[in-house]
Amino acid sequence: GAGVSQSPRYKVAKRGQDVALRCDPISGHVSLFWYQQALGQGPEFLTYFQNEAQLDKSGLPSDRFFAERPEGSVSTLKIQRTQQEDSAVYLCASSLGDRGSGANVLTFGAGSRLTVL
Amino acid sequence: GQNIDQPTEMTATEGAIVQINCTYQTSGFNGLFWYQQHAGEAPTFLSYNVLDGLEEKGRFSSFLSRSKGYSYLLLKELQMKDSASYLCAVSDSNYQLIWGAGTKLIIKP
């Protein structure tokens, strides 16, 4: 597609519910990143995919967070048993090259705003 | 630890010039990025510096000094649409992007 699409844009969940956030990157982009952004803060790295391989998941805050990109295109971030501290905007970004390729410019989606009550 | 510092908020007048500073301490350096983020929207790429010096792109310029761990973003001929947050990010030795908290720029008529 022309840009990175994320859905849903807004999600309200009750504490303890599971949520799934979807990211549709730019077609042909090798790299896909998930970030968490709190209000008034910069993005915090969660995980990185190169095609279908999850090469870095060092930023996932707990084992309740899980991400996949099974066919190397669309990715899903799943949060199990949501907690109030999970409330944030979840940003997805993709790039043409791999993470180590010089000026690796990221194209971001508009994000999914998760509110856990 | 790794750290990126930028001012929280700045105010400037339409038509003027503003400089947003960013200082960093990271494990390794593989380039510095500036992104613009309007409220509720996606961050969008502005500039990339990997060598010392000034990179100019229209009304926006970005400067880097690797020895000082310092960069700035210079915005000229400010327009109301430039009201946004400006994020500084450094690519570390593992090509992991370390982000600052962003500088909220308020433009007044």
Coordinates of N, CA and C in Angstrom, one line a residue, chain B:
Chain B
G1 N 24.2 4.0 30.9 CA 23.0 3.9 30.2 C 23.0 4.8 29.0
Q2 N 22.0 4.6 28.1 CA 21.9 5.5 26.9 C 20.9 6.6 27.2
N3 N 21.2 7.8 26.7 CA 20.4 8.9 27.0 C 20.3 9.9 25.8
I4 N 19.1 10.4 25.6 CA 19.0 11.5 24.6 C 18.2 12.6 25.3
D5 N 18.8 13.8 25.2 CA 18.2 15.0 25.9 C 17.8 16.0 24.9
Q6 N 16.6 16.5 25.0 CA 16.1 17.6 24.2 C 15.1 18.4 25.1
P7 N 15.0 19.7 24.8 CA 14.1 20.5 25.6 C 12.7 20.0 25.5
T8 N 11.9 20.2 26.5 CA 10.5 19.7 26.5 C 9.6 20.5 25.6
E9 N 9.8 21.8 25.7 CA 8.9 22.7 24.9 C 9.6 23.9 24.5
M10 N 9.3 24.4 23.3 CA 9.8 25.7 22.9 C 8.7 26.5 22.2
T11 N 8.8 27.8 22.3 CA 7.8 28.7 21.6 C 8.5 29.6 20.7
A12 N 7.9 29.9 19.5 CA 8.6 30.8 18.5 C 7.4 31.5 17.8
T13 N 7.8 32.5 17.0 CA 6.9 33.3 16.3 C 6.9 33.0 14.8
E14 N 5.7 33.0 14.2 CA 5.6 32.8 12.8 C 6.5 33.7 12.0
G15 N 7.3 33.0 11.1 CA 8.2 33.8 10.3 C 9.6 33.8 10.8
A16 N 9.8 33.5 12.1 CA 11.1 33.5 12.7 C 11.9 32.2 12.5
I17 N 13.0 32.1 13.2 CA 13.9 30.9 13.1 C 14.0 30.3 14.5
V18 N 14.0 29.0 14.6 CA 14.1 28.3 15.9 C 15.1 27.2 15.7
Q19 N 15.9 27.0 16.8 CA 16.9 25.9 16.8 C 16.5 25.0 18.0
I20 N 16.4 23.7 17.7 CA 16.0 22.7 18.7 C 17.3 21.8 18.9
N21 N 17.8 21.8 20.1 CA 19.0 21.0 20.4 C 18.7 19.6 20.9
C22 N 19.7 18.8 20.6 CA 19.7 17.4 21.1 C 21.1 16.9 21.5
T23 N 21.2 16.5 22.7 CA 22.5 15.9 23.1 C 22.3 14.4 23.4
Y24 N 23.3 13.6 23.2 CA 23.2 12.2 23.3 C 24.4 11.5 24.0
Q25 N 24.1 10.5 24.7 CA 25.2 9.6 25.2 C 24.7 8.2 24.9
T26 N 25.3 7.5 23.9 CA 24.9 6.2 23.5 C 26.1 5.3 23.4
S27 N 25.8 4.0 23.4 CA 26.9 3.0 23.2 C 27.0 2.8 21.7
G28 N 28.0 3.5 21.1 CA 28.2 3.5 19.7 C 27.3 4.5 18.9
F29 N 27.6 4.8 17.7 CA 26.8 5.8 16.9 C 26.8 5.3 15.5
N30 N 25.6 5.2 14.9 CA 25.4 4.9 13.5 C 24.5 5.8 12.8
G31 N 24.4 7.1 13.3 CA 23.6 8.1 12.7 C 22.6 8.7 13.6
L32 N 22.1 9.9 13.3 CA 21.1 10.6 14.1 C 20.0 11.0 13.2
F33 N 18.8 10.8 13.6 CA 17.6 11.1 12.8 C 16.8 12.2 13.6
W34 N 16.1 13.0 12.8 CA 15.1 13.9 13.3 C 13.7 13.5 12.6
Y35 N 12.7 13.4 13.4 CA 11.3 13.2 13.0 C 10.4 14.2 13.5
Q36 N 9.4 14.5 12.7 CA 8.3 15.5 13.1 C 7.1 14.7 13.4
Q37 N 6.4 15.0 14.5 CA 5.1 14.3 14.9 C 4.1 15.3 15.3
H38 N 3.0 15.5 14.4 CA 1.9 16.3 14.8 C 1.0 15.4 15.8
A39 N 0.3 16.1 16.6 CA -0.5 15.5 17.7 C -1.4 14.5 17.1
G40 N -1.3 13.2 17.6 CA -2.2 12.2 17.2 C -1.9 11.6 15.8
E41 N -0.7 11.9 15.3 CA -0.3 11.4 14.0 C 1.0 10.6 14.1
A42 N 1.3 10.0 12.9 CA 2.6 9.3 12.8 C 3.8 10.2 12.8
P43 N 4.9 9.8 13.4 CA 6.2 10.5 13.1 C 6.5 10.4 11.7
T44 N 7.1 11.5 11.1 CA 7.5 11.5 9.7 C 9.0 12.0 9.7
F45 N 9.7 11.4 8.8 CA 11.2 11.6 8.7 C 11.5 13.0 8.2
L46 N 12.5 13.6 8.9 CA 12.9 15.0 8.4 C 14.4 14.9 7.9
S47 N 15.3 14.3 8.7 CA 16.7 14.4 8.3 C 17.5 13.2 8.9
Y48 N 18.7 13.0 8.3 CA 19.6 12.0 8.8 C 21.0 12.6 8.7
N49 N 21.8 12.5 9.8 CA 23.2 12.9 9.8 C 24.0 11.8 10.3
V50 N 25.1 11.5 9.6 CA 26.0 10.5 10.1 C 27.5 11.0 10.2
L51 N 27.7 12.1 9.4 CA 29.0 12.8 9.4 C 28.8 14.2 10.0
D52 N 29.9 14.7 10.6 CA 29.8 16.0 11.1 C 29.4 17.1 10.1
G53 N 28.7 18.1 10.5 CA 28.4 19.2 9.6 C 26.9 19.4 9.5
L54 N 26.6 20.3 8.5 CA 25.2 20.8 8.3 C 24.6 20.1 7.1
E55 N 23.4 19.6 7.2 CA 22.6 19.1 6.1 C 21.4 20.0 5.9
E56 N 21.3 20.6 4.7 CA 20.2 21.6 4.5 C 19.2 20.9 3.6
K57 N 17.9 21.1 3.9 CA 16.8 20.6 3.1 C 15.7 21.6 3.2
G58 N 15.6 22.5 2.3 CA 14.6 23.5 2.2 C 14.6 24.4 3.5
R59 N 13.5 24.5 4.2 CA 13.5 25.4 5.4 C 14.1 24.7 6.6
F60 N 14.4 23.4 6.5 CA 14.9 22.7 7.6 C 16.4 22.4 7.4
S61 N 17.2 22.5 8.4 CA 18.6 22.1 8.4 C 18.9 21.3 9.7
S62 N 19.8 20.4 9.6 CA 20.2 19.6 10.7 C 21.8 19.6 10.8
F63 N 22.3 19.7 12.0 CA 23.7 19.8 12.3 C 24.1 18.7 13.2
L64 N 25.3 18.2 13.0 CA 25.8 17.1 13.9 C 27.3 17.4 14.3
S65 N 27.6 17.2 15.6 CA 29.0 17.1 16.0 C 29.1 15.8 16.8
R66 N 29.8 14.9 16.3 CA 29.9 13.6 16.9 C 30.8 13.7 18.2
S67 N 31.9 14.5 18.1 CA 32.8 14.6 19.2 C 32.1 15.2 20.4
K68 N 31.1 16.1 20.2 CA 30.4 16.7 21.3 C 29.1 16.0 21.6
G69 N 28.7 15.0 20.9 CA 27.5 14.3 21.1 C 26.3 15.2 21.0
Y70 N 26.2 16.0 19.9 CA 25.3 17.1 19.9 C 24.8 17.3 18.4
S71 N 23.5 17.6 18.4 CA 22.9 17.9 17.1 C 21.9 19.0 17.3
Y72 N 21.6 19.7 16.3 CA 20.4 20.6 16.3 C 19.6 20.6 15.0
L73 N 18.4 20.9 15.1 CA 17.5 21.1 14.0 C 17.1 22.5 13.9
L74 N 17.3 23.1 12.8 CA 17.1 24.5 12.5 C 15.9 24.7 11.6
L75 N 14.9 25.4 12.0 CA 13.7 25.6 11.2 C 13.6 27.1 10.9
K76 N 13.6 27.4 9.6 CA 13.5 28.8 9.2 C 12.1 29.2 8.7
E77 N 11.9 30.5 8.6 CA 10.6 31.0 8.1 C 9.4 30.2 8.6
L78 N 9.3 30.1 9.9 CA 8.3 29.3 10.6 C 6.9 29.6 10.1
Q79 N 6.2 28.5 10.0 CA 4.8 28.5 9.6 C 4.0 27.9 10.7
M80 N 2.7 28.2 10.7 CA 1.8 27.7 11.8 C 1.8 26.1 11.7
K81 N 1.9 25.6 10.5 CA 1.9 24.1 10.4 C 3.1 23.4 11.0
D82 N 4.1 24.2 11.3 CA 5.3 23.6 11.9 C 5.1 23.3 13.4
S83 N 4.0 23.7 14.0 CA 3.6 23.4 15.4 C 3.5 21.9 15.4
A84 N 4.4 21.2 16.2 CA 4.5 19.8 16.3 C 5.5 19.4 17.3
S85 N 5.7 18.1 17.6 CA 6.8 17.6 18.4 C 7.9 17.2 17.4
Y86 N 9.1 17.5 17.8 CA 10.3 17.1 17.0 C 11.1 16.1 17.8
L87 N 11.3 14.9 17.3 CA 11.9 13.8 17.9 C 13.3 13.6 17.4
C88 N 14.3 13.5 18.3 CA 15.7 13.2 18.0 C 15.9 11.7 18.3
A89 N 16.5 11.0 17.4 CA 16.8 9.5 17.6 C 18.2 9.2 17.1
V90 N 18.9 8.4 17.9 CA 20.3 8.0 17.6 C 20.3 6.5 17.4
S91 N 20.9 6.0 16.3 CA 21.1 4.6 16.0 C 22.4 4.2 16.7
D92 N 22.3 3.2 17.6 CA 23.5 2.9 18.4 C 24.3 1.8 17.8
S93 N 25.2 1.2 18.5 CA 26.1 0.2 17.9 C 25.4 -1.0 17.4
N94 N 24.2 -1.3 17.9 CA 23.4 -2.5 17.4 C 22.4 -2.0 16.4
Y95 N 22.5 -0.8 15.9 CA 21.5 -0.2 15.0 C 20.1 -0.1 15.6
Q96 N 20.1 -0.1 16.9 CA 18.8 0.1 17.7 C 18.6 1.6 17.8
L97 N 17.4 2.1 17.5 CA 17.1 3.5 17.6 C 16.8 3.9 19.0
I98 N 17.5 4.8 19.6 CA 17.3 5.4 20.9 C 16.6 6.7 20.7
W99 N 15.4 6.9 21.3 CA 14.6 8.1 21.0 C 14.7 9.1 22.2
G100 N 14.7 10.4 21.9 CA 14.4 11.4 22.9 C 12.9 11.5 23.2
A101 N 12.6 12.3 24.2 CA 11.2 12.4 24.5 C 10.4 13.4 23.6
G102 N 11.2 14.1 22.8 CA 10.6 15.0 21.9 C 10.5 16.5 22.4
T103 N 10.6 17.4 21.5 CA 10.4 18.8 21.8 C 9.1 19.3 21.2
K104 N 8.2 19.8 22.0 CA 7.0 20.3 21.5 C 7.2 21.8 21.1
L105 N 7.0 22.1 19.8 CA 7.2 23.4 19.3 C 5.9 24.1 19.1
I106 N 5.7 25.3 19.8 CA 4.5 26.0 19.7 C 4.8 27.3 18.8
I107 N 4.1 27.5 17.8 CA 4.2 28.7 16.9 C 3.1 29.6 17.2
K108 N 3.5 30.9 17.5 CA 2.5 31.9 17.7 C 2.5 32.9 16.6
P109 N 1.3 33.4 16.2 CA 1.2 34.4 15.1 C 1.9 35.7 15.4

